[in-house]
mmCIF file of C-alpha atoms and ligand atoms in Angstrom:
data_model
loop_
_atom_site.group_PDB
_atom_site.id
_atom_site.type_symbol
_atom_site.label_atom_id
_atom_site.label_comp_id
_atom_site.label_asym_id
_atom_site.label_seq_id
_atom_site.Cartn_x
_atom_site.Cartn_y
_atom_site.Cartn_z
ATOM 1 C CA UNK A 1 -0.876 -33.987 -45.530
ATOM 2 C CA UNK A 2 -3.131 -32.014 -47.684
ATOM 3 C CA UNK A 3 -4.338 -29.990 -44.810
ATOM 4 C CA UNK A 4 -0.845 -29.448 -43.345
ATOM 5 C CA UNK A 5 0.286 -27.666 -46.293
ATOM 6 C CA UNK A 6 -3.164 -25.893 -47.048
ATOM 7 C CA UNK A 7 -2.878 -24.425 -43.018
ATOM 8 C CA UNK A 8 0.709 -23.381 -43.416
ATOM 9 C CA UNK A 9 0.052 -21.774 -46.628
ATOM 10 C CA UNK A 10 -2.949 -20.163 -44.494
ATOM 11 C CA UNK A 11 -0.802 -18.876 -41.725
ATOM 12 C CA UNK A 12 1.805 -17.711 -43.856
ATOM 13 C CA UNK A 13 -0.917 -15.569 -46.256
ATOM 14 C CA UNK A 14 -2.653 -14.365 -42.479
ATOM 15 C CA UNK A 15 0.421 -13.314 -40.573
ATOM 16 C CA UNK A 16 0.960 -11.150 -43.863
ATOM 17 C CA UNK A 17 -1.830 -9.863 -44.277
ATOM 18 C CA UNK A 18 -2.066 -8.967 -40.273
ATOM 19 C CA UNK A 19 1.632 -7.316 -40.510
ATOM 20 C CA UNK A 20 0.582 -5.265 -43.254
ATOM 21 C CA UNK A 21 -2.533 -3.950 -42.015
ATOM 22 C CA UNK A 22 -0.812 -3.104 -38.161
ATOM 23 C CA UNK A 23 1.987 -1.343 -40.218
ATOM 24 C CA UNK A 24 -0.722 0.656 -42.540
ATOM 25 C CA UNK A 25 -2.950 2.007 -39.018
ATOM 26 C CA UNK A 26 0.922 4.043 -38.595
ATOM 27 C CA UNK A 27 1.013 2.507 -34.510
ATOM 28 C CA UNK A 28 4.310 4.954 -34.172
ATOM 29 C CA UNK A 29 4.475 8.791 -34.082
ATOM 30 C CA UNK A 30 7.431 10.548 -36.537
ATOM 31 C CA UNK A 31 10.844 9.454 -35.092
ATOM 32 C CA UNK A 32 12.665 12.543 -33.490
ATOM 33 C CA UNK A 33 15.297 11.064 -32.048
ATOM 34 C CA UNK A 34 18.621 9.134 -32.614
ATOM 35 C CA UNK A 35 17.535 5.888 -30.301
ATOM 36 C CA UNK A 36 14.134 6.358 -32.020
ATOM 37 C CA UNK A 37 15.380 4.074 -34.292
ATOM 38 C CA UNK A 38 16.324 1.152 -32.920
ATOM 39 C CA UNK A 39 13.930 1.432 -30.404
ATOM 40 C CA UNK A 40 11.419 0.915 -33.813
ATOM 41 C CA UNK A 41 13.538 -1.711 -34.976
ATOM 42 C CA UNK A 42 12.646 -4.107 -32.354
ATOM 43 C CA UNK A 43 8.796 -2.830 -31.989
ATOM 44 C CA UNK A 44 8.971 -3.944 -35.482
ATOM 45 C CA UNK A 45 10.460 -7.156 -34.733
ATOM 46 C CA UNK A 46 7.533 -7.362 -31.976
ATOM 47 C CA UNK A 47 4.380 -6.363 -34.339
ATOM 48 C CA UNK A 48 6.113 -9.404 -36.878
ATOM 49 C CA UNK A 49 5.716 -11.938 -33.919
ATOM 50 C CA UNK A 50 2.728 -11.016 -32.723
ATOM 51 C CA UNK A 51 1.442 -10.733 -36.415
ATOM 52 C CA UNK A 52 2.607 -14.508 -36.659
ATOM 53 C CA UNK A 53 1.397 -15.684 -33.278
ATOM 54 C CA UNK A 54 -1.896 -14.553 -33.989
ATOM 55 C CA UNK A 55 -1.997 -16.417 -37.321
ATOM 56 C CA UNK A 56 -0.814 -19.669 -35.772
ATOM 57 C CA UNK A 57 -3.723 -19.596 -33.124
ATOM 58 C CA UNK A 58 -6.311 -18.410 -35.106
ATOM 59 C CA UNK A 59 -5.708 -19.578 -38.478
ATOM 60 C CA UNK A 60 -6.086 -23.610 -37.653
ATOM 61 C CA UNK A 61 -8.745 -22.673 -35.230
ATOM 62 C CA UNK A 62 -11.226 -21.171 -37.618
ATOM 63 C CA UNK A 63 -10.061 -24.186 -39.916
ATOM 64 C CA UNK A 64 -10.678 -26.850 -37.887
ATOM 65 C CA UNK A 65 -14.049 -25.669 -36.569
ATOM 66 C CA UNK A 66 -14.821 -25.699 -40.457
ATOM 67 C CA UNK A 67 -12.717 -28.837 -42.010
ATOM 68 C CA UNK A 68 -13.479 -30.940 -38.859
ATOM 69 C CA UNK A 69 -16.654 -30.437 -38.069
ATOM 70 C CA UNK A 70 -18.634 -33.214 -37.254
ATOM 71 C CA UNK A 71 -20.485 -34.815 -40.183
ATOM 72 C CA UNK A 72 -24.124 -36.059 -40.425
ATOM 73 C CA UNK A 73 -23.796 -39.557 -38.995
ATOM 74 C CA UNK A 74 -20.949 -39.678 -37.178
ATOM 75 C CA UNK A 75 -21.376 -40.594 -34.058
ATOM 76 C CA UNK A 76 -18.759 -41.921 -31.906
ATOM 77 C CA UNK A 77 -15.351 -40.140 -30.088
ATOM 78 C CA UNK A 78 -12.890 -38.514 -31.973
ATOM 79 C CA UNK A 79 -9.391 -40.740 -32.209
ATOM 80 C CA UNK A 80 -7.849 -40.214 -28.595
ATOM 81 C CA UNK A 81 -4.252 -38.776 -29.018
ATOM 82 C CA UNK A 82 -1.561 -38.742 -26.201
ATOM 83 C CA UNK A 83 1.786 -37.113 -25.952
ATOM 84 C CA UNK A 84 4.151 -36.294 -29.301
ATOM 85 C CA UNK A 85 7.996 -35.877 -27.528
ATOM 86 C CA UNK A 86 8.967 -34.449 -31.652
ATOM 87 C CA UNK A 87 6.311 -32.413 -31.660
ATOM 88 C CA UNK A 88 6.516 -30.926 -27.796
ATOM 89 C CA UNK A 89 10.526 -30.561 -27.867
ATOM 90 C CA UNK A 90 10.216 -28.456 -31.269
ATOM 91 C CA UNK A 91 7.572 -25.783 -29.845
ATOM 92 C CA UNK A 92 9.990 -26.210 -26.427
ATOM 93 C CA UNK A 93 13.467 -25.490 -28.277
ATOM 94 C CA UNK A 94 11.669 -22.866 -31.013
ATOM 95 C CA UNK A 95 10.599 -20.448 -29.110
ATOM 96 C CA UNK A 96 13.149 -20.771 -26.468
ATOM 97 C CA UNK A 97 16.078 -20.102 -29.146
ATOM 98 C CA UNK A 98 14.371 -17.013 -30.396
ATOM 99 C CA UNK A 99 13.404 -15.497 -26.643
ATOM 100 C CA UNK A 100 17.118 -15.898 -25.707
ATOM 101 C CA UNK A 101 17.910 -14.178 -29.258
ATOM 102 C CA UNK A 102 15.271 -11.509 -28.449
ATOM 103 C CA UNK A 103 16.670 -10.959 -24.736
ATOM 104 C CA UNK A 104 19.933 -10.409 -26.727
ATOM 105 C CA UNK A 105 18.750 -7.845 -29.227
ATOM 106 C CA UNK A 106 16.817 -6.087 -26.910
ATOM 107 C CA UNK A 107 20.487 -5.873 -24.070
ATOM 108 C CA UNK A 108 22.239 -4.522 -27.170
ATOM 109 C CA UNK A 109 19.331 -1.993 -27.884
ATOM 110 C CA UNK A 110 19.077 -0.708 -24.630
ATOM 111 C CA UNK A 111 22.590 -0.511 -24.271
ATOM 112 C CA UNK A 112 21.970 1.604 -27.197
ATOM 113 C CA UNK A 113 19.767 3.729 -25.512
ATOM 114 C CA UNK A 114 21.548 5.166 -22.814
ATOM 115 C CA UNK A 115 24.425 5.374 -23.852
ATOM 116 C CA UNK A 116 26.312 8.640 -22.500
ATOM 117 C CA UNK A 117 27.979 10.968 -24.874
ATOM 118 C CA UNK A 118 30.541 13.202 -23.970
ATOM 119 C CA UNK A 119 29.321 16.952 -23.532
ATOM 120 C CA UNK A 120 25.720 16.200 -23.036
ATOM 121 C CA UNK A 121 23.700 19.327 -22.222
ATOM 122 C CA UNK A 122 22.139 18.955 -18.473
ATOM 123 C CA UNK A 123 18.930 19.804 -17.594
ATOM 124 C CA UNK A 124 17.287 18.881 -14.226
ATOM 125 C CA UNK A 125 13.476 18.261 -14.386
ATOM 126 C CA UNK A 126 11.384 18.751 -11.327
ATOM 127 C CA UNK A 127 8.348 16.897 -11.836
ATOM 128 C CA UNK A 128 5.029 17.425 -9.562
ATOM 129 C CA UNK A 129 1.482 17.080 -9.276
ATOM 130 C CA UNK A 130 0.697 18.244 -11.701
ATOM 131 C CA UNK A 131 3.941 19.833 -13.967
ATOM 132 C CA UNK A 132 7.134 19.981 -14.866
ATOM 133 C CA UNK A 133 9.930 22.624 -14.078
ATOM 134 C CA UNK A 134 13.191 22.523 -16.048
ATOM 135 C CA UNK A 135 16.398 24.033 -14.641
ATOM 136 C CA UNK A 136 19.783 24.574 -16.716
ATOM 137 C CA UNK A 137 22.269 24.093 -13.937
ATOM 138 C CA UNK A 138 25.327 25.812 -16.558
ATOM 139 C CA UNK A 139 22.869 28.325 -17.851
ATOM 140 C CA UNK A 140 21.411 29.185 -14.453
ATOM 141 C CA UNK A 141 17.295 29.110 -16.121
ATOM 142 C CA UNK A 142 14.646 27.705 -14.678
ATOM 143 C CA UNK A 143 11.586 27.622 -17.408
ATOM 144 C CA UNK A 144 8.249 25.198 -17.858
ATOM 145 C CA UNK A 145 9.016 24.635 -21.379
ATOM 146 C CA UNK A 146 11.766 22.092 -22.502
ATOM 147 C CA UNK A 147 14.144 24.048 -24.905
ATOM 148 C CA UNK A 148 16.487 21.245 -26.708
ATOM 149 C CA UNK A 149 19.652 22.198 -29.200
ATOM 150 C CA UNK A 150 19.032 19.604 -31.989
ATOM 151 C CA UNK A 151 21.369 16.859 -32.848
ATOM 152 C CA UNK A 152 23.207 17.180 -28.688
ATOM 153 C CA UNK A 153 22.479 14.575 -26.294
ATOM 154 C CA UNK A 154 20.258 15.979 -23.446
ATOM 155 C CA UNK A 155 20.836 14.140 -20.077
ATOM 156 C CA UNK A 156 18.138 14.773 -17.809
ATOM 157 C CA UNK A 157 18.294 14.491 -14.321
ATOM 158 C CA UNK A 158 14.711 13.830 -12.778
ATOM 159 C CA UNK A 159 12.987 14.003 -9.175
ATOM 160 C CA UNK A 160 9.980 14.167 -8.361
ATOM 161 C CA UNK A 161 8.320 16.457 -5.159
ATOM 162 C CA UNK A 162 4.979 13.550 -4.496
ATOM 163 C CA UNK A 163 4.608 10.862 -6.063
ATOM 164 C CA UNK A 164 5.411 8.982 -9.127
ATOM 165 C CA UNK A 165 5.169 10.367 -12.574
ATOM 166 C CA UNK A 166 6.678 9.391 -15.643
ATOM 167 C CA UNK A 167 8.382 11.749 -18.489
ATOM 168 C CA UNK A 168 7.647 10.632 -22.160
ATOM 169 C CA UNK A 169 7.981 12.632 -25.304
ATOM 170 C CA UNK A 170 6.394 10.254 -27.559
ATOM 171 C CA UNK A 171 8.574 11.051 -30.618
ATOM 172 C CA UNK A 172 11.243 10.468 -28.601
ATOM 173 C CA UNK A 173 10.363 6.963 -28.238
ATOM 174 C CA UNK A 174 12.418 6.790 -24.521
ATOM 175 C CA UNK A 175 10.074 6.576 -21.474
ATOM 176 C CA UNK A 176 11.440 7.187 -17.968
ATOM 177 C CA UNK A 177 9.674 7.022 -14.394
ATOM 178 C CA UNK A 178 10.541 9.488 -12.195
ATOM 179 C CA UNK A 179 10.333 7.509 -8.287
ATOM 180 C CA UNK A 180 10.246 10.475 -4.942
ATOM 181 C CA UNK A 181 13.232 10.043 -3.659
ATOM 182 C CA UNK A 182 15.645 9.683 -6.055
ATOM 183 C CA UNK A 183 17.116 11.099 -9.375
ATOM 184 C CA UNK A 184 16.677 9.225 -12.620
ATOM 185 C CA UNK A 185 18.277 9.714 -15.836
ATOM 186 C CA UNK A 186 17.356 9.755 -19.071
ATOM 187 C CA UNK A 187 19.146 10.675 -22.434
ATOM 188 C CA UNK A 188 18.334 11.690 -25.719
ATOM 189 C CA UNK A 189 19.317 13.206 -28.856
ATOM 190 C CA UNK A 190 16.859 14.898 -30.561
ATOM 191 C CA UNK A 191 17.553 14.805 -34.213
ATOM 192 C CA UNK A 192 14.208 16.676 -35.598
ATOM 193 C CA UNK A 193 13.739 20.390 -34.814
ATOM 194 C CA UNK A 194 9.727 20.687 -34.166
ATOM 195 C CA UNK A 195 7.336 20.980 -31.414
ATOM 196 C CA UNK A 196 6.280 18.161 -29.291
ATOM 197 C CA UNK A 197 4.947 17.512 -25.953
ATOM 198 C CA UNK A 198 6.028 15.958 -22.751
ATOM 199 C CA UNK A 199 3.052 13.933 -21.450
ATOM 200 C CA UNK A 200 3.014 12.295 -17.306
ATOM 201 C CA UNK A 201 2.832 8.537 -18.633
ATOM 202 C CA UNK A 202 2.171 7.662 -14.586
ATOM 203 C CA UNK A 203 -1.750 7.512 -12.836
ATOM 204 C CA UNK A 204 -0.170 10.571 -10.506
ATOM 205 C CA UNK A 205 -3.884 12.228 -9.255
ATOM 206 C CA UNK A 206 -6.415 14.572 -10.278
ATOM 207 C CA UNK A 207 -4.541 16.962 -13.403
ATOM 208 C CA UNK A 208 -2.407 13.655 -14.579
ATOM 209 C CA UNK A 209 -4.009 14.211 -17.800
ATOM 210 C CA UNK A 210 -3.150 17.763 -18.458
ATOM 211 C CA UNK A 211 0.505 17.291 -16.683
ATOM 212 C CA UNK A 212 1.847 18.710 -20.261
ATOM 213 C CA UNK A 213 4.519 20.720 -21.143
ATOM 214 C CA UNK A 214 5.643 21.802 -24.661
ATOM 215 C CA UNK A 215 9.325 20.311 -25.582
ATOM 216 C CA UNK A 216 10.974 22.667 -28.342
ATOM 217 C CA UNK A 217 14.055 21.371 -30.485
ATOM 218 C CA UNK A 218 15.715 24.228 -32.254
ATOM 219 C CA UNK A 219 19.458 24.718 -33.651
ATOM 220 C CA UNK A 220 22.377 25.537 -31.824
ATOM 221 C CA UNK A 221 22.301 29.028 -32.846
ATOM 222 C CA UNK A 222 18.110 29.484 -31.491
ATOM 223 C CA UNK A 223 18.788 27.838 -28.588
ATOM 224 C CA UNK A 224 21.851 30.352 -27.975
ATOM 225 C CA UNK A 225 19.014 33.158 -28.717
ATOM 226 C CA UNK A 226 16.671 31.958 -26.450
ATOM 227 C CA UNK A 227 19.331 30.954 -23.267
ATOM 228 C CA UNK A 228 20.023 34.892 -23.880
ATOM 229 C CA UNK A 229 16.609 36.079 -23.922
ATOM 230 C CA UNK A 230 15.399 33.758 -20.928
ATOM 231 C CA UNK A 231 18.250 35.200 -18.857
ATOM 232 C CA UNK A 232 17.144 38.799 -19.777
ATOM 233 C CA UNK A 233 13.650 38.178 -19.346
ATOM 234 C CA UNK A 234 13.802 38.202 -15.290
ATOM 235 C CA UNK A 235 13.779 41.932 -14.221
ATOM 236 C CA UNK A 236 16.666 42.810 -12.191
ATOM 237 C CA UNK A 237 15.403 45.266 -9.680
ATOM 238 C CA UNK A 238 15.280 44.703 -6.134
ATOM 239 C CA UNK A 239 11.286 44.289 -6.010
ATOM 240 C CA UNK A 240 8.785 43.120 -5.228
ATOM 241 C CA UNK A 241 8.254 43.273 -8.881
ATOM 242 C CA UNK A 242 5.134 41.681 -10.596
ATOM 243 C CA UNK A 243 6.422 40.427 -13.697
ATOM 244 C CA UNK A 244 9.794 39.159 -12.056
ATOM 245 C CA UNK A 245 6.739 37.440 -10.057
ATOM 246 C CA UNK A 246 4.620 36.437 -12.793
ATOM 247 C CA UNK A 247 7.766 34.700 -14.397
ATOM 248 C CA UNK A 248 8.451 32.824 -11.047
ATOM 249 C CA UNK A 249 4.993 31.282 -10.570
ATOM 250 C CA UNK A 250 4.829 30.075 -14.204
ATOM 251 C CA UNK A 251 8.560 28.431 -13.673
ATOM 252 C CA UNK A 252 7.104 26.830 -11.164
ATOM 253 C CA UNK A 253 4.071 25.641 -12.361
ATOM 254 C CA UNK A 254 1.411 27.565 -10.273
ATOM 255 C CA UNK A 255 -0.709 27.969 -13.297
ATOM 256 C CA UNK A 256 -1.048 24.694 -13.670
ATOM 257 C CA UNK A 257 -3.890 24.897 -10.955
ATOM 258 C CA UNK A 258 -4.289 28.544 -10.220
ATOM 259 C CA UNK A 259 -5.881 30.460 -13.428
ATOM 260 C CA UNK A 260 -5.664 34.081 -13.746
ATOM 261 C CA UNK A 261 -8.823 34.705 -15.213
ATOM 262 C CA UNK A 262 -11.318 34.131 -12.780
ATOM 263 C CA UNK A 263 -11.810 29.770 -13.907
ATOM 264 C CA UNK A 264 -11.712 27.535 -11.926
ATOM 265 C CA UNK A 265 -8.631 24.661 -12.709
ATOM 266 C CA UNK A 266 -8.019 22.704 -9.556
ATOM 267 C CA UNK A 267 -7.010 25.512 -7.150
ATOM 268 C CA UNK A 268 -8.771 29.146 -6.323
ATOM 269 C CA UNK A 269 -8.152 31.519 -9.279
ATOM 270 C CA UNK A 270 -5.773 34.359 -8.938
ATOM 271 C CA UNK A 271 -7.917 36.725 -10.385
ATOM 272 C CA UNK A 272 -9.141 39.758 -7.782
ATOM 273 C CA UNK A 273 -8.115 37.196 -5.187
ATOM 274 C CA UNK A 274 -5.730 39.854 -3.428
ATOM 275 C CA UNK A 275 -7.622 41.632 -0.590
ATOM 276 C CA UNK A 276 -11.085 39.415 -1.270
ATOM 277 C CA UNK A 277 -12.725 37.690 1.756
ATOM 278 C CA UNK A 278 -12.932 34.042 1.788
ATOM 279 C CA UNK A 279 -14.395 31.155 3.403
ATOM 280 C CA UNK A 280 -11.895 28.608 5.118
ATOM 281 C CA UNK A 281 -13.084 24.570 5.122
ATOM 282 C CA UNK A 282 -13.317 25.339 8.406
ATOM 283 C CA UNK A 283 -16.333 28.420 8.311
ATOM 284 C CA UNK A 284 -13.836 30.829 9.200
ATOM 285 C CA UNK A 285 -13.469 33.846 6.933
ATOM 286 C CA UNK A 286 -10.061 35.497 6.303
ATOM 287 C CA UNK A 287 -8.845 38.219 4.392
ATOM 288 C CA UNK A 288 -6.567 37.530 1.778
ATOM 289 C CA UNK A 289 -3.391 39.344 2.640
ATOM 290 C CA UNK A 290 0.347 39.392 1.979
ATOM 291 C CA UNK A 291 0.556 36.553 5.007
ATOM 292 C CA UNK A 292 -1.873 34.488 3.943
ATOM 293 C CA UNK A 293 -0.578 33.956 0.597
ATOM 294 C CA UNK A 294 2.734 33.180 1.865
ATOM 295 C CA UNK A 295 1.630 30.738 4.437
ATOM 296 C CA UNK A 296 -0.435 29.189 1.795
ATOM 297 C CA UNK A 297 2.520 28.712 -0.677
ATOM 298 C CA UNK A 298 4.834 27.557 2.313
ATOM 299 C CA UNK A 299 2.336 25.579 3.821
ATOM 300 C CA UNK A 300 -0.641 24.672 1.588
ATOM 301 C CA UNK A 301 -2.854 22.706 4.073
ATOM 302 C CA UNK A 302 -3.025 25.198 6.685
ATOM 303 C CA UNK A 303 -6.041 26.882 5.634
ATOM 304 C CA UNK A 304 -8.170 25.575 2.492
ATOM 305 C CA UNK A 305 -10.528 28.005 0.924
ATOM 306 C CA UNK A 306 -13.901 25.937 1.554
ATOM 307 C CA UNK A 307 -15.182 23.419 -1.789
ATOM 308 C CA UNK A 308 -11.380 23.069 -2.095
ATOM 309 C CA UNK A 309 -8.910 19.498 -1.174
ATOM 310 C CA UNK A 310 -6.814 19.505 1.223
ATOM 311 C CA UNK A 311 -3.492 17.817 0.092
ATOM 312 C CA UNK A 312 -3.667 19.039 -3.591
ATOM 313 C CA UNK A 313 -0.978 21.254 -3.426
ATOM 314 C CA UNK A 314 2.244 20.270 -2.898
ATOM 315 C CA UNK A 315 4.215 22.491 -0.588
ATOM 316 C CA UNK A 316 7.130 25.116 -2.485
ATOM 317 C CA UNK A 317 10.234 25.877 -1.170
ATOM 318 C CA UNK A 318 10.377 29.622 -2.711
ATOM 319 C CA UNK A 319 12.731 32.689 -1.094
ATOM 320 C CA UNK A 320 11.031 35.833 0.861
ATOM 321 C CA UNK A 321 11.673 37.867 -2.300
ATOM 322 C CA UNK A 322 10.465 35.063 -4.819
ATOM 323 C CA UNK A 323 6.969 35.108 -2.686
ATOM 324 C CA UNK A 324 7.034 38.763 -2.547
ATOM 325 C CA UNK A 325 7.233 38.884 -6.171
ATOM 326 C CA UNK A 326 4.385 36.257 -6.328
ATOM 327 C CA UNK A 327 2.555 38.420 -3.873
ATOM 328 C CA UNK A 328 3.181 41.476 -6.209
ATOM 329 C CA UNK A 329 2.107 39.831 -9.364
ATOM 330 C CA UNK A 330 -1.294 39.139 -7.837
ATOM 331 C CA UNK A 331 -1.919 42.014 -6.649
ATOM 332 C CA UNK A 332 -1.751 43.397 -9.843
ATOM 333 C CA UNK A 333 -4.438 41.404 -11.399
ATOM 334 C CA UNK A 334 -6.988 41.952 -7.849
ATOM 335 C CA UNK A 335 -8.791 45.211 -7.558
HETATM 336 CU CU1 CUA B 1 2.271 12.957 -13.281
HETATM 337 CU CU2 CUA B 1 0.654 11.549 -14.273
#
């Protein structure tokens, strides 16, 4: 009896004192959006259980390897116990009770979750090895940066060009894999203007760790501002214009791979690469040239510059003009 109470008084003190210092190391990131919360709610809920669990298993452990220890003379067995129906329908019915209460908290918070709201600003996300483009269907933008109007749920509408990749803003607390093939949805309402960072939660390849892209929450009125300004960024003449083209490669993520200042990321830099001679995988040499580049961004694999992969690049569906444009812009940083 006397060791009962002294282990439950144990347990109780140790699940404490575990809680506490899980809750002090600050496990979550500031909460930036509305199903932030109850999504912390129930992590909560989880870090008290496991707090608990781990109390109950190592608590009598460490107590009985000290309290029960065999002492000098004792020889024989210890008493030989078998079967306690009380004891194994209570740790049967216990934890079955609170898993079917959990399964029902957790139904109602992920109800919670995605649950649409009228008027919810569309954005379709275009997710490939390795970054993300955004396109405003109403607006009519494409961009590589994730503009939000604080306190408006933001549906997004997600495929993905290769393989699987996963979109997570981690103040955002909602995770979403994005399967080839088909569009996923996710919602959120930011509630926090800021900066954050959409991060590929999904093993997708070489770049996973740097598929990035900044996320920006701003108010109604700057997100106005900057649907204006992103629509009057794109020059309207009938090109091939280089900045219209340097606009249209970053939408679509070629920098990603392709520097412009003569590094190397995971694809041939742009720099001087207009017009320079280079070695195919094969031990060919071509010229680069206006038809190169265009086969190369229609068809990646059909020549690789040698010490390059084949397969890293995923093929682009862009318009004449757009790869004219492209063409343009590198010409203008090749001498
Ligand atoms: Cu995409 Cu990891």
């Amino acid at each position: 009896m006397k060791n009962t109470v002294v282990l439950v008084i144990l347990i109780l003190v140790v699940s404490v004192a575990v809680y506490l210092g899980l809750n002090a190391i600050g496990l979550m990131p500031q909460q930036a959006s509305q199903q932030a919360e109850g999504i912390d709610w129930l992590f909560n809920i989880e870090v008290m259980a496991i707090s608990f669990l781990f109390a109950l298993i190592a608590v009598p452990l460490v107590y009985s390897l000290v309290v029960f220890r065999r002492k000098p003379g004792e020889e024989g067995d210890g008493e030989h116990i078998e079967g306690n129906y009380k004891l194994e329908i209570i740790w049967t019915v216990i934890p079955l009770l609170i898993v079917i209460a959990l399964a029902y908290v957790g139904a109602w918070s992920l109800g919670d979750v995605i649950r649409a709201e009228p008027g919810a600003l569309v954005v379709e996300v275009d997710a490939f090895q390795w970054g993300w483009k955004f396109y405003y269907p109403e607006e009519g933008i494409t961009t590589n940066e994730l503009y939000l109007p604080v306190d408006r749920q933001v549906l997004l509408e997600m495929e993905s060009q290769d393989v699987i990749h996963s979109f997570w803003v981690p103040e955002f607390r909602v995770k979403q894999d994005i399967v080839p093939g088909q569009t996923t949805e996710y919602r959120v309402t930011p509630i926090e203007e800021g900066e954050y960072m959409v991060r590929c939660s999904e093993l997708c390849g070489t770049a996973h760790a740097y598929m990035n892209a900044p996320v920006v929450v701003v108010s109604d009125v700057e997100f106005e501002t900057w649907v204006e300004d992103q629509i009057a960024l794109v020059p309207d003449d009938p090109g091939p214009n280089a900045d219209r083209g340097e606009i249209i490669a970053n939408q679509n993520g070629c920098f990603a791979c392709h520097s412009v200042d003569g590094s190397v990321i995971v694809g041939p830099t742009w720099l001087n690469l207009y017009g320079s001679e280079e070695e195919l995988s094969d031990g060919s040499v071509i010229t680069v040239d206006d038809e190169y580049i265009a086969e190369s961004i229609l068809d990646p694999n059909a020549k690789i510059v040698q010490g390059f992969p084949p397969n890293a690049m995923p093929q682009y569906t862009l318009s004449e003009s757009e790869i004219a444009d492209i063409i343009e812009f590198i010409k203008s940083i090749s001498n």
